[in-house]
Coordinates of C-alpha atoms in Angstrom, one line a residue:
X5 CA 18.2 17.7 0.3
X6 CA 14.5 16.4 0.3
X7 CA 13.0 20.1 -1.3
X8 CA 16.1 19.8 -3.5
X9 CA 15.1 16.2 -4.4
X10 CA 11.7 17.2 -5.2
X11 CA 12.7 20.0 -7.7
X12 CA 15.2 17.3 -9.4
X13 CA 12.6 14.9 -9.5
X14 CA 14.5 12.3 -7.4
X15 CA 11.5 10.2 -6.4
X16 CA 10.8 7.2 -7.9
X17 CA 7.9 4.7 -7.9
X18 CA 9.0 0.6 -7.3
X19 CA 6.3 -1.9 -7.2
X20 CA 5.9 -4.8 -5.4
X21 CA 3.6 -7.5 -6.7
X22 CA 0.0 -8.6 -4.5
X23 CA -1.1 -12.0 -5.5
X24 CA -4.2 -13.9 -5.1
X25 CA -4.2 -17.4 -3.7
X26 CA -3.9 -19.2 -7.3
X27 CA -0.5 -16.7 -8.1
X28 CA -1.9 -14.8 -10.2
X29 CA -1.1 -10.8 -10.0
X30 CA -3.7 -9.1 -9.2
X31 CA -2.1 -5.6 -7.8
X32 CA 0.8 -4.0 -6.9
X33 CA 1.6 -2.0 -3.5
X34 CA 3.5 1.3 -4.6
X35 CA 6.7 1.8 -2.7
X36 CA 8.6 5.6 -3.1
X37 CA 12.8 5.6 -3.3
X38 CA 14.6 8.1 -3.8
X39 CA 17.5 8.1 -6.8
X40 CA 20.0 10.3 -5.8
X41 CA 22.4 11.4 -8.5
X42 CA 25.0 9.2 -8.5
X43 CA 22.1 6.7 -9.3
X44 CA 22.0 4.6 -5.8
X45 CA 18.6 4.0 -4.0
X46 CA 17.8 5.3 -0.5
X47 CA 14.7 3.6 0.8
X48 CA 11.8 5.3 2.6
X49 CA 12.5 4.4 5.8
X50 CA 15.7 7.0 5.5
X51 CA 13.9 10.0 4.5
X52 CA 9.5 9.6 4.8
X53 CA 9.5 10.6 8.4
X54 CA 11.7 14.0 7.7
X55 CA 9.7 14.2 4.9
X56 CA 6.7 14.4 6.9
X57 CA 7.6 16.7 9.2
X58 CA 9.3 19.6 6.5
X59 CA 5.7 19.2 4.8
X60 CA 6.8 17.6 1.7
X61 CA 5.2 14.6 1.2
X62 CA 2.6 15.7 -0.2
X63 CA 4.3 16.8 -3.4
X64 CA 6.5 13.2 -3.3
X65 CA 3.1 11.3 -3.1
X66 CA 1.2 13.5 -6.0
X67 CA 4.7 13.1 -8.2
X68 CA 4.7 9.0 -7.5
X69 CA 1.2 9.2 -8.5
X70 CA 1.8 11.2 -11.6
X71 CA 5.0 8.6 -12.4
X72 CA 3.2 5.4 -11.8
X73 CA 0.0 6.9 -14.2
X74 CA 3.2 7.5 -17.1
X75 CA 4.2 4.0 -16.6
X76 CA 1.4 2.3 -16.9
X77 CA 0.2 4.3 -19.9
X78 CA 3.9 3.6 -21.7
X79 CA 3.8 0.2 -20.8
X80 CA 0.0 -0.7 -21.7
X81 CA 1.6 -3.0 -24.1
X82 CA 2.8 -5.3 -21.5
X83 CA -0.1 -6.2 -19.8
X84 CA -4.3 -7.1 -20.9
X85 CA -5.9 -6.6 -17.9
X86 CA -6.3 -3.9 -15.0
X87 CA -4.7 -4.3 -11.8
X88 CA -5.0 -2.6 -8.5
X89 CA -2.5 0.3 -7.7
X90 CA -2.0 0.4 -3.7
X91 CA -0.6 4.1 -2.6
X92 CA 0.3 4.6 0.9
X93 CA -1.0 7.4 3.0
X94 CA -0.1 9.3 6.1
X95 CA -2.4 10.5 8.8
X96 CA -1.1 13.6 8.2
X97 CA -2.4 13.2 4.6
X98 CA -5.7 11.8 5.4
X99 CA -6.4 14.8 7.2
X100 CA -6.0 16.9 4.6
X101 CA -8.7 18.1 2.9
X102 CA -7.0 20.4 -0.2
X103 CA -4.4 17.3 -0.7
X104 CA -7.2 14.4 -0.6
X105 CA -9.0 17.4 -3.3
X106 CA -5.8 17.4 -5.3
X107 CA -5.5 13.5 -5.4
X108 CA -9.0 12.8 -6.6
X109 CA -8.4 15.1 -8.9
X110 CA -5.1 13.6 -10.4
X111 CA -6.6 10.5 -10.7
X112 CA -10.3 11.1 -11.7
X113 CA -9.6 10.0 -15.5
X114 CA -7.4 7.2 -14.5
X115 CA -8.2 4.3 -17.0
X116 CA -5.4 1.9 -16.7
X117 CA -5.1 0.7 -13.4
X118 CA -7.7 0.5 -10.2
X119 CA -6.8 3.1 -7.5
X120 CA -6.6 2.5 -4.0
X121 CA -5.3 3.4 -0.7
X122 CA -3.7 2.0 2.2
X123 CA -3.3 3.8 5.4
X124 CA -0.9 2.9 8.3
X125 CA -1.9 2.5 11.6
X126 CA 1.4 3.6 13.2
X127 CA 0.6 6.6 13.0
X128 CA -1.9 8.6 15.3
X129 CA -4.7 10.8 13.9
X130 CA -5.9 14.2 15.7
X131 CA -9.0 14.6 13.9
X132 CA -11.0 11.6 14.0
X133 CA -14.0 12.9 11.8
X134 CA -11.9 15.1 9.0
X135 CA -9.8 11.4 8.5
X136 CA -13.2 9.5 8.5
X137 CA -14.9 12.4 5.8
X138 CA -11.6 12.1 3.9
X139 CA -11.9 8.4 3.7
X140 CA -15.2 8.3 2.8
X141 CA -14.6 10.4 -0.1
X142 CA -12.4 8.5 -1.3
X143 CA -14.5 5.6 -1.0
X144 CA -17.1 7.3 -2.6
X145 CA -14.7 7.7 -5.6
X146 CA -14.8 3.9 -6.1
X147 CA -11.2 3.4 -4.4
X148 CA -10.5 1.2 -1.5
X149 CA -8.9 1.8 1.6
X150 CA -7.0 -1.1 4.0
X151 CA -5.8 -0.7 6.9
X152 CA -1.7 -1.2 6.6
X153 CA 0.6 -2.7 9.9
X154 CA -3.1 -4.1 11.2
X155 CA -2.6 -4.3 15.2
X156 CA 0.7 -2.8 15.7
X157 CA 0.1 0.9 16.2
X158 CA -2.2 3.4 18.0
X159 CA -5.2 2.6 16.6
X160 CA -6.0 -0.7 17.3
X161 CA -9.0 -2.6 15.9
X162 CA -11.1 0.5 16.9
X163 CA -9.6 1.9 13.4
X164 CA -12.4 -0.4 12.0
X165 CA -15.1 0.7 13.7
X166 CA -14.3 4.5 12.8
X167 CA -13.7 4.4 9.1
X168 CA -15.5 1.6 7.7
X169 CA -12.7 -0.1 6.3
X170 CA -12.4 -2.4 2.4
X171 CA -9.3 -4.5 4.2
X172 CA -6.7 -5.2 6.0
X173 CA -3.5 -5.8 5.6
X174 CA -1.7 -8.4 8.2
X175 CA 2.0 -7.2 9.2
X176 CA 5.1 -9.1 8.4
X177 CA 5.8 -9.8 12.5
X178 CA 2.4 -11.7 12.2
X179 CA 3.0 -14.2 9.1
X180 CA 7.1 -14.3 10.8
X181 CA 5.5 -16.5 13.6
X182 CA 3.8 -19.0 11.2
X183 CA 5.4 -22.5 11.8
X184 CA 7.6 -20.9 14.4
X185 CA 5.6 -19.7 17.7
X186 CA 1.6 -21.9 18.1
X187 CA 0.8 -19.4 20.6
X188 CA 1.2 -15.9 18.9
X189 CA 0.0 -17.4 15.7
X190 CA -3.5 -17.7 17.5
X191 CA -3.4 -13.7 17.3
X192 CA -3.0 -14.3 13.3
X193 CA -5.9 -16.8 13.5
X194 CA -8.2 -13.6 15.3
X195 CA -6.8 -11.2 12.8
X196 CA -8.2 -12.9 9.8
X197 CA -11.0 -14.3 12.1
X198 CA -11.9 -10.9 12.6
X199 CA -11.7 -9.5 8.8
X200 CA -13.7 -12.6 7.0
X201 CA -16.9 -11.7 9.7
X202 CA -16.3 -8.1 8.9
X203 CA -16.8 -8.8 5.3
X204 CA -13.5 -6.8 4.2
X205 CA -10.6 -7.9 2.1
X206 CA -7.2 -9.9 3.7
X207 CA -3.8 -9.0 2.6
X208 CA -0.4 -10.8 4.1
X209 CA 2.6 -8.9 3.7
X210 CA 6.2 -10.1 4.1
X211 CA 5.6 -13.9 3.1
X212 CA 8.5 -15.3 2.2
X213 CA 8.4 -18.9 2.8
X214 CA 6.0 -21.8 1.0
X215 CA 5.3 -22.5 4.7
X216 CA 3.8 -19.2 5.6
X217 CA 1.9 -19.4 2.1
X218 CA 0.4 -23.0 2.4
X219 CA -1.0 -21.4 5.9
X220 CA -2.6 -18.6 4.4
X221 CA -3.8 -20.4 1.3
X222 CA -5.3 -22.8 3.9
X223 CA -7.5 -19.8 5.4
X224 CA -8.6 -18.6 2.3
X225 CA -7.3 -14.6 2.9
X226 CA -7.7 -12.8 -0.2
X227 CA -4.2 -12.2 -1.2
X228 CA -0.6 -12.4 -0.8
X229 CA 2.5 -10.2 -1.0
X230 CA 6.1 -10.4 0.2
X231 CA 9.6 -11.5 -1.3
X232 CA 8.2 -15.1 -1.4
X233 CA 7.1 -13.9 -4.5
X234 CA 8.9 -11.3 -5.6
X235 CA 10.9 -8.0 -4.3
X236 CA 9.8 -4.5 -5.6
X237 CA 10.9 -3.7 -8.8
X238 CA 10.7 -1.0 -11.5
X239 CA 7.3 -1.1 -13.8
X240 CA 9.1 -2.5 -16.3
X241 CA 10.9 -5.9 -14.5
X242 CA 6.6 -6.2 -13.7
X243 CA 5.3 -10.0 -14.8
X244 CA 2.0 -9.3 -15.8
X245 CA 1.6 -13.0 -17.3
X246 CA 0.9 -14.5 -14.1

């Protein structure tokens, strides 16, 4: 079904909006589904890790790529300013030499939105120095890469140290324990702690109370993203007026 999928062109780019402190957009996070044909959604979490393993997610994340480029050149109209585009990569991916080659290359004339790259931490890498070469090419590219899920996987804050990091992004079952638990939130407080002396960027996902905002707005992180704002949506349903 997923090779299938791919030859249909069933994969679709959503976007979720990142904001900066004063609500204004300043990015979006891409997020892949998959529209099967009687037109219903199936979310990554069904189908990235098979897709992983039978190889293909490669061509899913090169195809997203290529669809979120088309919308934002058929929707120019609708906004007057660039954004950054966040695309999520694999370890697998990372490690890659030929498909970091072929990604630099489909985005090397990108004009309309800022590239960059998060990479998740929940996943283990084998080759420490390919991953950290890959990343710096990127980097060297003018793109960013965060750190996605920060402090829940295999990595830990040694991830840091390796790759020489542009953020971090703080995982949703760290802002869930804002105004609810005093003690875990002090492993919040050493997360952001950690990323304003390391010079690198702050992003909260899954806020989605004014509570957990008026926390983070009180320790200045960098942006904001979760349903407290809005869920993802096509590039159309997009407010670029904030």
């Amino acid at each position: 079904m997923l090779v299938v999928g791919c030859k249909k062109n069933e994969f679709i780019p959503y976007y979720q909006p990142i904001m900066s402190l004063d609500d204004k957009l300043q990015g979006v996070e891409v997020l892949v589904r998959w529209k099967l044909s009687d037109g219903s959604l199936l979310l990554p979490a069904y189908f990235i890790e098979v897709a992983e393993q039978m190889e293909v997610i490669n061509e899913i994340t090169i195809t997203l790529v290529k669809k979120v480029q088309a919308d934002f050149r058929r929707y120019s109209s609708n906004y007057n300013r660039k954004v950054f585009c966040a695309f999520n990569l694999t370890a697998q991916q990372i490690e890659n030499k030929s498909f970091i080659n072929l990604l630099i290359l489909t985005l090397k004339k990108e004009k309309n939105f800022v590239p960059s790259f998060e990479i998740t931490e929940r996943q283990h890498f084998n080759n420490l120095a390919l991953a950290k070469a890959n990343i710096r090419r990127l980097q060297e590219q003018g793109y960013q890469v965060k750190l996605d899920d920060a402090g829940t996987g295999y990595g830990g804050f040694s991830y840091f140290m390796d790759f020489n990091l542009d953020g971090v992004k703080i995982d949703k079952m760290f802002i869930d324990v804002i105004g609810v638990d005093d003690v875990k939130v002090e492993v919040l407080n050493s997360i952001i702690m950690m990323a304003k002396r390391l010079g690198i960027d702050i992003v909260a996902e899954g806020v989605e109370t004014q509570q957990q905002v008026d926390f983070l707005r009180k320790h200045n992180i960098d942006y904001i993203q979760g349903y407290y704002y809005s869920k993802p949506v096509p590039f159309k349903d997009l407010n670029f007026d904030n």
